[in-house]
Short mmCIF file of C-alpha atoms in Angstrom, two decimals:
data_model
loop_
_atom_site.label_atom_id
_atom_site.label_comp_id
_atom_site.label_asym_id
_atom_site.label_seq_id
_atom_site.Cartn_x
_atom_site.Cartn_y
_atom_site.Cartn_z
CA MET A 1200 -19.41 11.14 -2.28
CA THR A 1201 -20.59 10.52 -5.81
CA VAL A 1202 -21.30 7.46 -7.90
CA LEU A 1203 -19.49 8.15 -11.16
CA ALA A 1204 -20.51 7.19 -14.70
CA ILE A 1205 -18.53 4.22 -15.97
CA LEU A 1206 -17.25 4.20 -19.53
CA ARG A 1207 -18.70 1.29 -21.42
CA TRP A 1208 -16.96 -0.90 -23.92
CA PRO A 1209 -16.31 -0.28 -26.83
CA SER A 1210 -15.67 3.36 -25.87
CA ASP A 1211 -12.39 4.55 -27.37
CA ARG A 1212 -11.57 6.24 -24.06
CA LEU A 1213 -11.10 2.79 -22.47
CA ARG A 1214 -8.15 2.37 -24.83
CA ASP A 1215 -6.34 5.37 -23.34
CA VAL A 1216 -3.02 4.31 -21.82
CA SER A 1217 -3.00 5.78 -18.33
CA GLU A 1218 -0.41 8.37 -17.35
CA PRO A 1219 1.47 8.22 -14.03
CA VAL A 1220 -0.01 10.09 -11.07
CA THR A 1221 2.37 12.98 -10.37
CA ASP A 1222 3.70 13.75 -6.91
CA GLU A 1223 1.61 16.93 -6.87
CA GLU A 1224 -1.55 14.99 -7.79
CA LEU A 1225 -0.77 12.31 -5.20
CA HIS A 1226 -0.90 14.89 -2.42
CA SER A 1227 -4.01 16.67 -3.69
CA GLU A 1228 -7.51 16.67 -2.29
CA ALA A 1229 -8.76 16.10 -5.85
CA LEU A 1230 -7.12 12.65 -5.91
CA ARG A 1231 -8.57 11.71 -2.53
CA THR A 1232 -12.02 12.79 -3.74
CA LEU A 1233 -11.58 10.73 -6.91
CA VAL A 1234 -10.61 7.68 -4.84
CA ARG A 1235 -13.65 8.10 -2.56
CA ASP A 1236 -15.94 8.45 -5.58
CA MET A 1237 -14.35 5.45 -7.31
CA HIS A 1238 -14.88 3.41 -4.15
CA GLU A 1239 -18.57 4.40 -3.99
CA THR A 1240 -18.95 3.62 -7.69
CA MET A 1241 -17.32 0.19 -7.29
CA LEU A 1242 -19.62 -0.66 -4.38
CA ALA A 1243 -22.73 0.61 -6.16
CA ARG A 1244 -21.91 -1.51 -9.22
CA LYS A 1245 -20.87 -4.53 -7.11
CA GLY A 1246 -17.36 -4.63 -8.54
CA ALA A 1247 -14.19 -6.18 -7.13
CA GLY A 1248 -11.97 -3.47 -8.60
CA ILE A 1249 -12.10 -0.28 -10.63
CA ALA A 1250 -9.50 1.65 -12.62
CA ALA A 1251 -9.51 5.43 -12.90
CA VAL A 1252 -9.66 5.20 -16.69
CA GLN A 1253 -13.04 3.46 -16.37
CA VAL A 1254 -14.46 6.69 -14.94
CA GLY A 1255 -12.77 8.82 -17.59
CA VAL A 1256 -9.55 9.66 -15.72
CA PRO A 1257 -6.58 8.11 -17.57
CA LYS A 1258 -4.26 7.98 -14.55
CA ARG A 1259 -2.30 4.98 -13.21
CA LEU A 1260 -4.64 4.39 -10.31
CA PHE A 1261 -6.98 1.57 -9.40
CA LEU A 1262 -8.84 0.27 -6.38
CA LYS A 1263 -9.28 -3.33 -5.26
CA LEU A 1264 -12.11 -4.17 -2.86
CA HIS A 1265 -10.74 -5.45 0.45
CA ASP A 1266 -11.36 -9.20 0.70
CA ASP A 1267 -12.44 -9.24 4.34
CA SER A 1268 -16.23 -9.51 4.22
CA LEU A 1269 -16.43 -8.74 7.95
CA ILE A 1270 -15.40 -5.13 7.40
CA ASP A 1271 -18.49 -2.93 7.47
CA PRO A 1272 -18.61 -0.66 5.63
CA PRO A 1273 -16.43 -2.34 2.96
CA THR A 1274 -13.03 -0.79 2.28
CA SER A 1275 -10.74 -0.84 -0.71
CA ILE A 1276 -7.01 -0.72 -1.34
CA ALA A 1277 -5.68 2.04 -3.62
CA PHE A 1278 -2.82 1.23 -6.00
CA VAL A 1279 -1.10 4.37 -7.30
CA ASN A 1280 1.39 4.02 -10.17
CA PRO A 1281 1.41 0.21 -9.90
CA VAL A 1282 4.09 -1.83 -11.64
CA LEU A 1283 3.79 -5.54 -12.38
CA VAL A 1284 7.10 -6.94 -11.09
CA SER A 1285 6.52 -10.61 -11.86
CA ALA A 1286 3.88 -13.07 -12.96
CA SER A 1287 3.96 -16.82 -12.60
CA VAL A 1288 4.44 -19.01 -15.63
CA GLU A 1289 1.57 -21.15 -14.37
CA ARG A 1290 -1.70 -19.93 -15.91
CA GLU A 1291 -5.41 -20.53 -15.42
CA THR A 1292 -8.53 -19.61 -17.36
CA GLU A 1293 -11.60 -18.39 -15.49
CA GLU A 1294 -14.75 -16.43 -16.28
CA GLU A 1295 -14.25 -12.74 -15.66
CA GLY A 1296 -16.60 -9.78 -15.58
CA CYS A 1297 -15.94 -6.06 -15.96
CA LEU A 1298 -17.78 -2.94 -14.83
CA SER A 1299 -17.32 -1.55 -18.35
CA VAL A 1300 -18.99 -4.62 -19.87
CA SER A 1301 -21.76 -5.09 -17.32
CA GLY A 1302 -23.63 -8.36 -17.30
CA VAL A 1303 -21.13 -10.25 -19.47
CA SER A 1304 -18.54 -12.78 -18.33
CA LEU A 1305 -15.76 -14.02 -20.57
CA PRO A 1306 -13.09 -16.70 -20.14
CA VAL A 1307 -9.73 -15.00 -19.61
CA GLU A 1308 -6.35 -16.67 -19.19
CA ARG A 1309 -4.19 -15.09 -16.47
CA ALA A 1310 -1.10 -15.85 -14.42
CA LYS A 1311 -1.94 -17.72 -11.22
CA SER A 1312 0.18 -15.37 -9.11
CA VAL A 1313 1.69 -11.90 -9.47
CA VAL A 1314 3.84 -9.41 -7.58
CA LEU A 1315 3.07 -5.68 -7.83
CA HIS A 1316 4.84 -2.59 -6.51
CA ALA A 1317 2.71 0.52 -5.96
CA LEU A 1318 2.27 3.62 -3.84
CA ASP A 1319 -0.51 4.09 -1.31
CA LEU A 1320 -2.40 7.37 -0.96
CA ASP A 1321 0.27 8.69 1.40
CA GLY A 1322 2.97 8.08 -1.21
CA LYS A 1323 4.47 5.11 0.63
CA LYS A 1324 5.78 2.23 -1.48
CA PHE A 1325 4.33 -1.22 -0.90
CA THR A 1326 4.55 -4.64 -2.49
CA THR A 1327 1.66 -7.03 -2.97
CA GLU A 1328 2.04 -10.73 -3.67
CA ALA A 1329 -1.25 -12.14 -4.89
CA MET A 1330 -2.65 -15.50 -5.90
CA GLY A 1331 -5.98 -16.74 -7.23
CA THR A 1332 -8.83 -14.24 -7.49
CA TYR A 1333 -6.75 -11.45 -5.95
CA ALA A 1334 -4.08 -11.91 -8.66
CA ARG A 1335 -6.81 -12.01 -11.33
CA VAL A 1336 -8.33 -8.69 -10.17
CA LEU A 1337 -4.91 -7.01 -10.08
CA GLN A 1338 -4.09 -8.19 -13.61
CA HIS A 1339 -7.52 -7.10 -14.85
CA GLU A 1340 -7.05 -3.58 -13.46
CA MET A 1341 -3.48 -3.40 -14.80
CA ASP A 1342 -4.89 -4.22 -18.24
CA HIS A 1343 -7.22 -1.22 -17.94
CA LEU A 1344 -4.24 1.03 -17.16
CA GLY A 1345 -2.63 -0.22 -20.38
CA GLY A 1346 -5.74 0.55 -22.44
CA LYS A 1347 -7.08 -3.01 -22.61
CA CYS A 1348 -10.55 -4.34 -21.82
CA ILE A 1349 -11.49 -8.04 -21.64
CA PRO A 1350 -13.41 -8.09 -24.97
CA ASP A 1351 -10.25 -6.91 -26.73
CA GLY A 1352 -8.92 -10.47 -26.47
CA LEU A 1353 -11.81 -11.82 -28.55
CA SER A 1354 -11.78 -12.42 -32.29
CA GLN A 1355 -13.38 -9.74 -34.48
CA ALA A 1356 -16.42 -11.98 -35.06
CA GLN A 1357 -16.83 -12.52 -31.30
CA ARG A 1358 -16.53 -8.77 -30.61
CA ASP A 1359 -19.14 -8.02 -33.30
CA MET A 1360 -21.49 -10.60 -31.77
CA MET A 1361 -20.93 -9.08 -28.33
CA ARG A 1362 -21.70 -5.57 -29.64
CA ARG A 1363 -24.98 -6.85 -31.14
CA LYS A 1364 -25.88 -8.61 -27.88
CA LEU A 1365 -25.17 -5.51 -25.81
CA LYS A 1366 -27.03 -3.28 -28.27
CA SER A 1367 -30.08 -5.56 -28.13
CA ARG A 1368 -30.12 -5.07 -24.35
CA LYS A 1369 -30.28 -1.32 -24.93
CA TRP A 1370 -26.66 -0.95 -23.85
CA THR A 1371 -25.77 2.65 -24.57
CA ARG A 1372 -22.30 3.66 -25.57
CA ARG A 1373 -20.81 6.44 -23.47
CA ARG A 1374 -17.81 8.34 -24.74
#
């Protein structure tokens, strides 16, 4: 297994809208290898989720770290071709981090609960109803699949300030 390089904001590649995983890809060893490598990358970077586009693969695929801290080693749940079915009207704003914007947390408003349909790695359909932090992580990863990253919601002046801050910390831009 390999720890993959993560694209860093403001890389233009993070704005790629992810394409659906095809049936052929779903049943390939290449996809299973990608998922294993994404899992290792997420653990190495201490993330709660990771989208394929963050490692340069613009496919509708993301992982969410399993919430049960008693599982050793930690596992993750793969969401293939996820679709947001519904989101609650009730919203909340919380600080949110991102593997592509390491070391920075931003306030992000999200729905308190969501329902997603997706496929697992065996191609079986499943539905997830999520609230709280779980719902927040799912929405965050869905944003990545749509070509959005949390700094994109900032004003131009805030994004410019963030770029300067990241640059001063020797943050290197990877394309």
